[in-house]
Coordinates of C-alpha atoms in Angstrom, one line a residue:
Chain A
M1 CA 0.0 0.0 0.0
S2 CA 1.5 3.3 -0.9
I3 CA 0.9 6.6 0.6
D4 CA 1.4 9.6 -1.7
Q5 CA 2.7 13.0 -0.6
A6 CA -0.7 14.6 -0.9
T7 CA -2.1 12.2 1.7
V8 CA 0.9 12.8 3.9
A9 CA 0.2 16.6 3.6
R10 CA -3.5 16.1 4.5
I11 CA -2.7 13.9 7.6
A12 CA -0.1 16.4 8.7
A13 CA -2.6 19.2 8.4
L14 CA -5.2 17.3 10.4
A15 CA -2.6 16.7 13.1
R16 CA -1.3 20.3 12.9
I17 CA 2.2 19.1 12.1
R18 CA 4.3 21.2 9.7
L19 CA 6.5 19.2 7.4
T20 CA 9.2 20.4 5.0
D21 CA 9.2 18.9 1.5
A22 CA 12.0 16.5 2.4
Q23 CA 10.2 15.4 5.6
R24 CA 7.1 14.8 3.6
E25 CA 8.9 12.6 1.1
A26 CA 10.5 10.6 3.9
A27 CA 7.2 10.3 5.7
A28 CA 5.4 9.0 2.6
V29 CA 8.0 6.2 2.3
E30 CA 8.0 5.4 6.0
L31 CA 4.2 5.4 6.3
S32 CA 3.9 3.2 3.2
R33 CA 6.3 0.7 4.7
I34 CA 4.4 0.6 8.0
L35 CA 1.1 0.0 6.3
D36 CA 2.6 -2.7 4.2
W37 CA 3.9 -4.4 7.3
V38 CA 0.5 -4.2 9.0
A39 CA -1.2 -5.3 5.8
Q40 CA 0.1 -8.8 6.4
L41 CA -2.9 -9.1 8.7
D42 CA -5.2 -9.0 5.7
E43 CA -4.1 -12.5 5.0
V44 CA -6.3 -13.7 7.9
D45 CA -10.0 -13.8 7.3
T46 CA -11.5 -11.8 10.2
S47 CA -15.0 -11.2 8.6
A48 CA -16.7 -13.2 11.4
V49 CA -14.6 -11.7 14.2
E50 CA -15.9 -8.9 16.4
P51 CA -13.3 -6.1 17.0
L52 CA -11.6 -6.6 20.3
R53 CA -12.1 -3.6 22.6
S54 CA -10.3 -4.9 25.6
V55 CA -8.4 -8.1 26.5
M56 CA -9.8 -8.1 30.0
P57 CA -13.4 -9.3 30.5
I58 CA -14.1 -6.6 33.0
S59 CA -16.6 -3.7 33.3
P60 CA -15.3 -0.2 33.6
T61 CA -15.0 1.4 37.1
L62 CA -17.6 4.1 37.5
R63 CA -17.4 7.2 39.7
E64 CA -20.1 8.4 41.9
D65 CA -21.7 11.8 41.1
I66 CA -19.7 13.7 43.7
V67 CA -17.8 17.0 43.3
S68 CA -14.3 16.1 44.3
D69 CA -12.1 18.4 42.2
G70 CA -11.9 22.0 40.9
G71 CA -11.4 25.3 42.8
R72 CA -7.8 25.4 41.8
P73 CA -7.4 27.9 38.9
E74 CA -3.7 28.5 39.8
D75 CA -2.9 24.8 39.0
V76 CA -5.0 24.8 35.9
L77 CA -3.4 28.0 34.5
R78 CA 0.1 27.3 35.6
N79 CA 1.3 26.2 32.2
A80 CA -0.7 28.8 30.3
P81 CA 1.5 30.6 27.8
Q82 CA -0.5 33.7 28.5
R83 CA -3.4 34.5 30.9
S84 CA -5.8 37.4 31.6
G85 CA -7.3 37.2 35.0
D86 CA -8.3 33.6 35.3
Y87 CA -8.7 33.0 31.6
F88 CA -6.3 31.3 29.2
V89 CA -5.4 33.7 26.4
V90 CA -4.9 32.3 22.9
P91 CA -4.4 33.9 19.5
K92 CA -7.7 35.2 18.1
V93 CA -9.9 32.4 16.8
V94 CA -12.4 33.9 14.4
E95 CA -15.5 31.9 13.7
Chain B
M1 CA -49.1 19.5 9.1
G2 CA -48.0 20.1 5.6
W3 CA -45.9 23.1 4.8
I4 CA -45.1 24.2 1.3
V5 CA -42.8 26.6 -0.3
E6 CA -44.5 28.0 -3.4
G7 CA -41.7 28.3 -5.9
S8 CA -41.8 29.8 -9.4
T9 CA -41.6 26.3 -10.9
G10 CA -43.9 24.4 -8.5
R11 CA -44.5 23.4 -4.9
W12 CA -41.7 22.3 -2.6
E13 CA -41.8 20.5 0.8
I14 CA -39.2 20.4 3.4
V15 CA -37.5 17.6 5.2
V16 CA -36.0 18.5 8.6
G17 CA -34.2 16.6 11.3
L18 CA -33.0 18.1 14.6
E19 CA -29.9 17.5 16.6
V20 CA -30.3 18.6 20.1
H21 CA -27.5 18.9 22.7
A22 CA -29.0 18.6 26.1
Q23 CA -26.8 19.2 29.1
V24 CA -27.2 16.4 31.7
I25 CA -28.3 17.4 35.2
S26 CA -25.5 16.1 37.4
R27 CA -23.3 17.4 40.1
A28 CA -20.0 16.4 38.6
K29 CA -18.7 16.2 35.0
L30 CA -19.0 13.1 32.8
F31 CA -15.4 11.9 33.4
S32 CA -14.1 14.1 36.2
G33 CA -15.0 15.2 39.7
A34 CA -15.2 18.9 38.9
S35 CA -18.5 20.7 39.4
T36 CA -21.0 21.4 36.6
E37 CA -22.6 24.5 38.3
F38 CA -23.4 27.4 36.0
G39 CA -21.8 30.8 36.5
A40 CA -18.6 30.1 38.5
A41 CA -15.5 32.2 38.1
P42 CA -13.5 31.2 35.0
N43 CA -11.4 28.0 35.3
H44 CA -12.6 27.4 38.9
Q45 CA -14.4 24.2 38.0
V46 CA -11.7 22.4 36.1
S47 CA -9.9 19.2 37.0
P48 CA -6.6 18.1 35.4
V49 CA -8.7 15.6 33.4
D50 CA -10.8 18.4 31.9
A51 CA -7.6 20.5 31.3
G52 CA -6.1 17.6 29.2
M53 CA -3.1 17.2 31.5
P54 CA -0.9 14.4 30.3
G55 CA -1.4 11.1 32.1
M56 CA -4.9 11.9 33.5
L57 CA -7.5 9.2 33.0
P58 CA -11.2 9.7 32.5
V59 CA -13.6 7.8 34.9
L60 CA -17.2 7.6 33.9
N61 CA -19.8 9.2 36.1
R62 CA -22.4 6.5 37.0
Y63 CA -25.2 9.1 37.5
C64 CA -24.7 10.6 34.0
V65 CA -25.1 7.1 32.5
E66 CA -28.4 6.6 34.5
Q67 CA -29.6 10.0 33.3
A68 CA -29.0 9.0 29.7
V69 CA -30.9 5.7 30.3
R70 CA -33.8 7.6 31.9
T71 CA -33.9 9.9 28.9
G72 CA -33.9 6.9 26.5
L73 CA -36.8 5.3 28.4
G74 CA -38.7 8.6 28.4
L75 CA -38.3 8.7 24.6
E76 CA -39.6 5.1 24.4
A77 CA -36.3 4.2 23.0
Q78 CA -34.1 1.1 22.7
I79 CA -31.5 1.1 25.5
N80 CA -28.3 -0.5 24.3
T81 CA -26.7 -2.6 27.0
Y82 CA -23.4 -2.3 25.2
S83 CA -22.0 1.1 24.2
V84 CA -18.6 2.4 23.4
F85 CA -16.9 5.8 24.0
E86 CA -14.8 7.0 21.0
R87 CA -12.5 9.9 20.4
K88 CA -13.7 12.5 18.0
N89 CA -10.5 14.3 16.9
Y90 CA -10.3 18.0 16.1
F91 CA -8.3 21.0 17.3
Y92 CA -9.9 24.0 18.9
P93 CA -8.5 26.0 21.8
D94 CA -11.5 25.2 24.1
L95 CA -10.8 21.5 23.7
P96 CA -7.5 20.9 25.5
T97 CA -7.2 17.2 24.8
G98 CA -7.6 17.7 21.0
Y99 CA -10.5 15.2 21.0
Q100 CA -14.0 15.0 22.4
I101 CA -15.0 11.8 24.1
S102 CA -18.2 10.9 22.4
Q103 CA -20.1 7.8 21.2
Y104 CA -20.2 7.0 17.6
Q105 CA -20.9 3.4 16.3
H106 CA -22.3 2.2 19.6
P107 CA -24.5 4.8 21.3
I108 CA -26.1 4.1 24.6
V109 CA -29.7 4.7 23.3
G110 CA -31.1 3.7 19.9
K111 CA -34.4 4.3 18.1
G112 CA -37.3 5.9 19.9
R113 CA -39.9 8.6 19.3
V114 CA -41.5 11.8 20.5
L115 CA -45.2 12.5 20.0
I116 CA -45.9 16.1 19.0
D117 CA -49.3 17.7 19.6
L118 CA -50.6 19.3 16.4
P119 CA -52.9 22.4 16.7
D120 CA -55.9 20.4 15.4
G121 CA -55.6 18.1 18.4
R122 CA -54.0 15.2 16.5
T123 CA -50.6 13.8 17.5
R124 CA -47.7 12.9 15.2
A125 CA -44.7 10.7 16.0
I126 CA -41.3 12.1 15.3
G127 CA -38.7 9.3 15.3
I128 CA -35.6 9.5 17.4
T129 CA -32.5 8.0 15.6
R130 CA -30.3 7.8 18.6
L131 CA -29.1 9.4 21.8
H132 CA -25.4 9.3 22.9
L133 CA -23.3 10.7 25.7
E134 CA -20.5 13.0 25.1
Q135 CA -18.4 15.8 26.7
D136 CA -19.0 19.5 26.2
A137 CA -16.2 21.7 25.2
G138 CA -15.0 24.9 27.1
K139 CA -16.1 28.4 26.3
S140 CA -14.3 30.8 23.9
L141 CA -14.8 34.5 24.4
H142 CA -14.0 36.2 21.1
D143 CA -15.2 39.7 22.0
Q144 CA -13.2 40.6 25.1
H145 CA -9.9 41.4 23.2
D146 CA -9.0 42.7 19.8
A147 CA -6.2 40.3 19.1
A148 CA -6.9 37.4 21.5
T149 CA -9.5 34.8 22.4
L150 CA -10.1 34.1 26.1
I151 CA -10.8 30.5 27.2
D152 CA -12.8 29.3 30.2
L153 CA -12.7 25.5 30.7
N154 CA -15.5 25.3 33.3
R155 CA -17.9 23.8 30.8
C156 CA -15.2 21.5 29.4
G157 CA -16.2 17.9 30.2
V158 CA -19.7 18.5 31.3
A159 CA -22.0 15.7 30.2
L160 CA -24.2 16.2 27.1
M161 CA -26.8 14.0 25.5
E162 CA -26.9 14.4 21.8
I163 CA -30.4 13.5 20.7
V164 CA -30.8 13.1 17.0
S165 CA -34.2 13.0 15.4
E166 CA -35.2 11.2 12.2
P167 CA -35.8 13.6 9.2
D168 CA -39.5 13.3 10.0
I169 CA -40.3 17.0 10.4
R170 CA -42.2 18.6 7.6
A171 CA -43.0 22.1 8.8
P172 CA -41.1 24.8 10.6
E173 CA -43.8 24.8 13.3
E174 CA -43.4 21.1 13.8
A175 CA -39.8 21.6 14.7
V176 CA -40.9 24.0 17.4
L177 CA -43.5 21.5 18.7
Y178 CA -40.9 18.8 18.7
L179 CA -38.4 20.9 20.7
R180 CA -41.1 21.9 23.1
K181 CA -42.2 18.4 23.7
L182 CA -38.6 17.1 24.0
R183 CA -37.8 19.9 26.5
S184 CA -40.9 19.1 28.5
I185 CA -40.0 15.4 28.7
L186 CA -36.4 16.1 29.7
R187 CA -37.7 18.4 32.5
Y188 CA -40.2 15.9 33.7
L189 CA -37.4 13.3 33.8
G190 CA -35.1 15.7 35.6
T191 CA -32.3 14.9 33.1
C192 CA -31.9 18.4 31.6
D193 CA -33.2 21.7 32.8
G194 CA -34.0 22.8 29.2
N195 CA -32.6 26.3 29.8
M196 CA -31.9 27.6 26.3
E197 CA -30.5 31.0 27.4
E198 CA -27.9 29.3 29.5
G199 CA -27.1 26.9 26.7
S200 CA -28.3 23.7 28.5
L201 CA -30.4 23.0 25.4
R202 CA -28.9 23.7 22.0
C203 CA -30.3 22.9 18.6
D204 CA -29.0 22.3 15.1
A205 CA -31.3 21.7 12.2
N206 CA -30.7 19.6 9.1
V207 CA -32.8 21.1 6.3
S208 CA -33.4 20.0 2.8
V209 CA -36.2 20.5 0.2
R210 CA -37.8 18.4 -2.5
R211 CA -40.7 18.7 -5.0
E212 CA -44.0 18.1 -3.3
G213 CA -44.9 14.4 -3.5
S214 CA -41.3 13.3 -4.2
D215 CA -39.7 10.5 -2.1
A216 CA -36.1 11.5 -2.9
L217 CA -34.0 13.3 -0.3
G218 CA -32.4 16.6 -1.3
T219 CA -29.0 17.7 -0.3
R220 CA -29.2 19.0 3.3
C221 CA -27.6 21.9 5.1
E222 CA -26.9 21.8 8.8
I223 CA -28.0 25.1 10.5
K224 CA -26.1 25.8 13.7
N225 CA -26.9 28.2 16.4
V226 CA -30.7 28.1 16.5
N227 CA -30.8 28.6 20.2
S228 CA -34.3 29.7 21.0
M229 CA -37.7 28.3 20.2
R230 CA -38.6 31.4 18.3
F231 CA -35.6 31.1 16.0
V232 CA -36.0 27.4 15.1
A233 CA -39.0 28.0 12.9
K234 CA -37.5 31.2 11.4
A235 CA -34.2 29.6 10.6
I236 CA -35.8 26.6 8.9
E237 CA -38.2 28.7 6.9
Y238 CA -35.4 31.0 5.7
E239 CA -33.2 28.1 4.8
A240 CA -36.0 26.3 2.9
R241 CA -36.7 29.4 0.8
R242 CA -33.0 29.9 0.2
Q243 CA -32.7 26.4 -1.1
V244 CA -35.8 26.6 -3.3
E245 CA -34.6 29.8 -4.9
L246 CA -31.2 28.3 -5.5
L247 CA -32.6 25.2 -7.1
E248 CA -35.1 27.0 -9.2
A249 CA -32.3 29.3 -10.5
G250 CA -30.6 26.2 -11.8
G251 CA -28.1 26.0 -8.9
R252 CA -27.2 23.2 -6.6
V253 CA -27.4 23.0 -2.8
E254 CA -24.0 22.4 -1.3
Q255 CA -23.9 20.1 1.7
E256 CA -22.4 22.5 4.3
T257 CA -22.7 23.9 7.8
R258 CA -24.5 27.3 8.0
L259 CA -24.9 29.6 10.8
F260 CA -28.2 31.2 11.8
D261 CA -27.9 35.0 12.3
A262 CA -30.8 35.9 14.6
V263 CA -30.3 39.6 14.1
R264 CA -30.7 39.5 10.3
G265 CA -33.0 36.4 10.4
E266 CA -30.9 34.6 7.8
T267 CA -28.5 31.7 7.5
R268 CA -25.0 32.1 6.1
S269 CA -22.2 29.7 5.1
M270 CA -19.4 28.9 7.5
R271 CA -17.2 27.9 4.6
N272 CA -14.1 29.4 6.1
K273 CA -12.9 26.0 7.3
E274 CA -10.0 25.2 4.9
E275 CA -11.1 21.6 4.6
A276 CA -13.9 19.3 5.5
H277 CA -13.8 17.9 9.0
D278 CA -12.3 14.5 9.3
Y279 CA -12.8 13.5 12.9
R280 CA -11.0 10.1 12.7
Y281 CA -13.1 8.5 15.4
F282 CA -11.6 5.5 17.2
P283 CA -12.5 3.7 20.4
D284 CA -11.0 5.6 23.4
P285 CA -8.3 3.3 24.7
D286 CA -8.7 4.9 28.2
L287 CA -12.3 3.7 28.5
L288 CA -13.7 0.1 28.5
P289 CA -17.0 -0.5 26.7
L290 CA -19.9 0.3 28.9
V291 CA -22.1 -2.7 29.7
L292 CA -25.4 -2.0 31.3
D293 CA -27.2 -4.4 33.6
E294 CA -30.8 -5.2 32.6
A295 CA -31.7 -4.9 36.3
L296 CA -30.5 -1.3 36.3
I297 CA -32.6 -0.5 33.3
E298 CA -35.7 -2.1 34.9
R299 CA -35.1 -0.2 38.1
L300 CA -34.9 3.1 36.2
R301 CA -37.9 2.2 34.2
A302 CA -39.9 1.6 37.4
E303 CA -38.8 4.9 38.8
L304 CA -40.0 7.0 35.7
P305 CA -42.4 9.7 36.6
E306 CA -45.7 10.1 34.8
L307 CA -44.7 11.8 31.5
P308 CA -46.5 14.7 29.7
D309 CA -48.4 12.5 27.2
A310 CA -49.7 10.1 29.9
K311 CA -50.5 13.0 32.2
R312 CA -52.4 14.8 29.5
Q313 CA -54.5 11.8 28.7
R314 CA -55.2 11.3 32.4
F315 CA -56.2 15.0 32.8
E316 CA -58.7 14.6 29.9
R317 CA -60.1 11.3 31.3
E318 CA -60.1 12.0 35.0
Y319 CA -60.9 15.7 35.1
G320 CA -62.9 15.9 31.8
L321 CA -60.6 18.7 30.6
S322 CA -60.3 19.7 26.9
V323 CA -57.3 18.7 24.9
Y324 CA -56.1 22.3 24.9
D325 CA -56.5 22.9 28.7
A326 CA -54.9 19.5 29.5
G327 CA -52.0 20.3 27.2
V328 CA -51.3 23.7 28.7
L329 CA -51.5 22.3 32.3
V330 CA -49.1 19.4 31.7
A331 CA -46.4 21.2 29.7
E332 CA -44.6 21.8 33.0
Q333 CA -44.7 19.3 35.8
A334 CA -44.9 22.2 38.3
T335 CA -48.1 23.5 36.6
A336 CA -49.7 20.1 36.6
D337 CA -48.9 19.6 40.3
Y338 CA -50.3 23.1 41.1
F339 CA -53.5 22.4 39.2
E340 CA -54.0 19.0 40.9
A341 CA -53.4 20.4 44.3
A342 CA -55.8 23.3 43.7
T343 CA -58.6 21.3 42.1
R344 CA -58.8 18.6 44.8
G345 CA -62.5 18.3 45.7
R346 CA -63.4 21.1 43.3
D347 CA -64.7 21.5 39.7
A348 CA -61.7 20.8 37.4
K349 CA -62.8 23.0 34.5
Q350 CA -63.3 25.9 36.9
T351 CA -59.9 25.4 38.5
A352 CA -58.3 25.0 35.1
N353 CA -59.7 28.4 34.0
W354 CA -58.4 30.1 37.1
V355 CA -55.0 28.6 36.7
I356 CA -54.7 29.2 33.0
N357 CA -56.4 32.6 32.7
E358 CA -55.9 34.4 36.0
L359 CA -52.8 32.8 37.5
F360 CA -50.8 32.6 34.3
G361 CA -51.9 36.1 33.4
M362 CA -50.7 37.5 36.6
L363 CA -47.5 35.5 36.6
G364 CA -46.8 36.6 33.1
K365 CA -47.3 40.2 33.9
A366 CA -45.1 40.0 36.9
G367 CA -42.5 38.0 35.1
L368 CA -42.6 35.3 37.8
P369 CA -42.2 31.5 37.4
L370 CA -44.9 29.4 38.9
E371 CA -42.5 28.3 41.6
S372 CA -42.6 31.9 42.9
S373 CA -46.3 32.3 42.8
P374 CA -47.5 34.4 45.8
V375 CA -50.8 32.5 45.7
T376 CA -50.6 28.8 46.8
P377 CA -52.8 26.1 45.3
A378 CA -54.7 25.9 48.6
Q379 CA -55.4 29.6 48.6
L380 CA -56.7 29.5 45.0
G381 CA -58.8 26.6 46.0
S382 CA -60.4 28.5 48.9
L383 CA -61.1 31.4 46.6
I384 CA -63.0 29.1 44.2
D385 CA -64.9 27.8 47.2
L386 CA -65.9 31.3 48.2
V387 CA -67.3 31.9 44.7
N388 CA -69.2 28.6 44.6
A389 CA -70.7 29.2 48.1
G390 CA -72.0 32.5 46.9
T391 CA -70.0 34.4 49.4
I392 CA -68.5 36.6 46.7
S393 CA -69.4 37.2 43.1
G394 CA -67.3 36.0 40.2
R395 CA -66.4 39.6 39.4
I396 CA -65.3 40.4 43.0
A397 CA -63.3 37.1 43.0
K398 CA -61.0 38.5 40.3
D399 CA -60.4 41.6 42.4
V400 CA -59.7 39.4 45.5
F401 CA -57.3 37.3 43.4
A402 CA -55.4 40.4 42.4
I403 CA -55.1 41.3 46.1
M404 CA -54.0 37.8 46.9
F405 CA -51.4 37.9 44.3
E406 CA -50.1 41.2 45.6
T407 CA -50.2 40.4 49.3
G408 CA -50.1 36.6 49.6
D409 CA -53.1 36.9 52.0
D410 CA -55.8 34.3 52.3
P411 CA -59.0 35.1 50.3
G412 CA -61.2 34.7 53.3
S413 CA -59.4 37.3 55.3
I414 CA -59.3 39.7 52.3
V415 CA -63.1 39.4 51.8
E416 CA -63.8 40.0 55.5
A417 CA -61.2 42.8 56.0
R418 CA -62.5 44.7 52.9
G419 CA -66.2 44.0 53.3
L420 CA -66.4 42.3 49.9
R421 CA -69.0 39.7 50.9
Q422 CA -71.8 39.4 48.3
V423 CA -75.0 41.2 49.3
T424 CA -77.8 38.7 49.3
D425 CA -80.0 40.6 51.7
M426 CA -82.6 42.0 49.4
S427 CA -83.8 44.6 51.8
A428 CA -80.6 46.4 51.1
I429 CA -81.0 46.1 47.3
E430 CA -84.7 46.9 47.1
P431 CA -84.4 50.7 47.7
I432 CA -81.8 50.9 45.0
V433 CA -84.0 49.2 42.5
D434 CA -86.9 51.4 43.5
R435 CA -84.8 54.6 43.1
L436 CA -83.5 53.5 39.7
I437 CA -87.1 52.8 38.5
A438 CA -88.3 56.2 39.7
E439 CA -85.4 58.0 38.1
N440 CA -85.5 56.3 34.7
P441 CA -89.0 56.2 33.4
G442 CA -87.7 56.0 29.8
Q443 CA -85.7 52.9 30.5
V444 CA -88.7 51.4 32.3
E445 CA -90.8 51.9 29.2
T446 CA -88.2 50.3 27.0
V447 CA -87.8 47.3 29.2
R448 CA -91.5 46.8 29.4
K449 CA -91.7 46.6 25.6
N450 CA -88.6 44.4 25.4
P451 CA -87.9 42.5 28.6
K452 CA -84.6 41.3 27.1
V453 CA -82.9 44.6 27.9
A454 CA -83.8 44.4 31.6
G455 CA -80.1 43.7 32.2
W456 CA -79.6 47.5 32.1
F457 CA -81.2 47.7 35.5
T458 CA -79.1 44.8 36.9
G459 CA -76.0 46.5 35.6
Q460 CA -76.9 49.7 37.3
V461 CA -77.5 47.9 40.6
M462 CA -74.2 46.1 40.4
K463 CA -72.5 49.4 39.8
A464 CA -74.2 51.0 42.7
T465 CA -73.2 48.2 45.0
G466 CA -69.6 48.0 43.8
G467 CA -70.3 44.6 42.3
K468 CA -71.2 43.1 45.6
A469 CA -74.8 42.3 44.8
N470 CA -75.7 38.8 43.7
P471 CA -76.6 39.3 40.0
Q472 CA -79.0 36.4 40.0
L473 CA -81.1 37.8 42.8
V474 CA -81.0 41.3 41.4
N475 CA -82.3 40.0 38.1
E476 CA -85.2 38.3 39.9
L477 CA -85.9 41.5 41.9
V478 CA -85.9 43.7 38.8
A479 CA -88.2 41.4 36.9
R480 CA -90.6 41.3 39.8
K481 CA -90.6 45.1 40.3
L482 CA -91.2 45.8 36.7
G483 CA -93.9 43.1 36.5
L484 CA -92.1 41.2 33.7

C-alpha cells in the first residue's frame, strides 16, 4: 500500500504538524512501509470476528456523582503561555 | 401539518431533522470530579482531566449514565446494554485534549420517538434515531480582546446528551412542537433543565427541500446556532426558501454547515474551514466499553415519573378537561402539580380556568415563574370555594385574586377585611332598585316593551353596590318590580 505525498500533507494538516518537502517525502516512504507491514494481517479472514475492545473481560469502574475536584485555577493555569485574570489567552480564533 | 414553499416552478416540501444537545443534570462532570454548576468564576471548575493534562485518565460518572438511560426510556427508545466511547478528533482552543470523548458506532440509546401535539388536536410521531453521551467543550470568548480569544474551561467535560431525530419534520412549526415536547419530557425526567438561554439545550437543524410528493431526499444543510424556540421556525423557513430559490435558478445545494444569524434572520455559510472535517473516530483506549445491567434499566424504568403524554390523557379522562387545557397544564410538571393540588375536591374546569387565565396572566405580567407564585394552590382553592358558596361574586373574585397575588393573604381574610361579601340581603337592594325605576321612566318603558334589555337595571344595581350584589337575585328582583 503506498501513501502519496498529498495524503501525507493532509494527515499532517489534520494533526497540525508542519513538514518540509524533504520530511514529507520521507514520511510517505515510511508510512507506506508501516502500512505494508500491518497489511500482512489482511491474509487472515476476520470477517466473522468482532473487533476486540479490551483483552480483559471486566466492566469499567464508574465514579459516583460527587464533586471532588476543581477550585484550583492556579494549578490549571500554571502552564498557560498567557493569561488574563483567570482566563487562558490564545491567538484570536475567528468563527 | 403540511408546509409548502411556493416556488416559481412548483411546490416544494421540506425535510427536517433536529440534533439537540442537552446538558445532563448532574453534580460532577462526565469523566471528572469537577462541578457542573453554571456561572462560576473562570477556570474554577476544572480538574486536570478536563484541562487535558498528560497522564490523566477519565472515569465515567455513574449518574450521567443513568440520566442517559432515563432519557432513553422517556423517549420510548431502545436502550443499548453495550455502548462504546470513542474519540472525535479536532483542534480547537477550548478542547484541550484535542479530542472530544463521544459515542459513535455504539450509542447508549437507539431508536425511539417523541409525539408532537398538532394544533388540530391530532398527534404525530417524530422518530428518534439515537441518543449518545459526550463531553461538552469549554467556552471561547472572542469579543473581550481585539487580538486574542479568552478560554474558560469550566464547561469542558460537562456531560451532554446528543439527541438526533429522524428527518420526519415537515413544517417549521413542527420543529418547534418537537423541541417543546422534548424539552418538556427532559424536564419531567429531571435529566436536563432545558434552559436555552444558559445553553443547557442547544439545537442544530438539518434542512433539505424536495418537490411536493417526491420521495427523494435533497442535499441537506446543517444550520447551527438556532438557540431559541422562536428562531428554530425562522431559521428553517429562511433556509428552505433559500434552497428553493437556489434550485429554481438552476443552482445546486452544497452540503455544508450554515450559521443562523438571529439579528438578520438569515443563515450564512461557515465555509471558512479550509477543509472538510475528518474526525478520525476511534474507540477511546482509556475507557472500557460500557455494559449495562438489565436490572439497572428495569429499576430506572420503574422509577420513571408520569410523563406529559400520559398525564395529559389522564387529565382529559379523570378531570374531563379539553385537549387544549390539559395540554397547557401538563407542559410543565410544576403547573400540573399546582393544578392537581388546587382542584382537589373542586370543579376541574373551573380550576383550570383560574390557573390558565388568572394565575398565568398575573405571573406573566409580573414575570414570575410558577414556583414563585404568591398564591398557593390551597389559597386559590379556597377562593374558588368562596365563589361557589355564593360568598363573593365572580367579578369580585377577580379583584380578590389580584389582592391575593399582591399580598399573599388568604382570600377569606381579604373578603372580611375589605367587606367584599356578596350582598344577598334583598332589603338592602330593594331601595336601590326602587330609586332606579323612579329616576329612569324612559328605560322602564323600553324594558316593558322588550324584557330582554332588563339587564340594564341589573348592571346599574351592580354598579351602585360595587359589584357586591348577587346578580342572580338582582335579576329576579328587577323582573318582579317591573312586572315582567
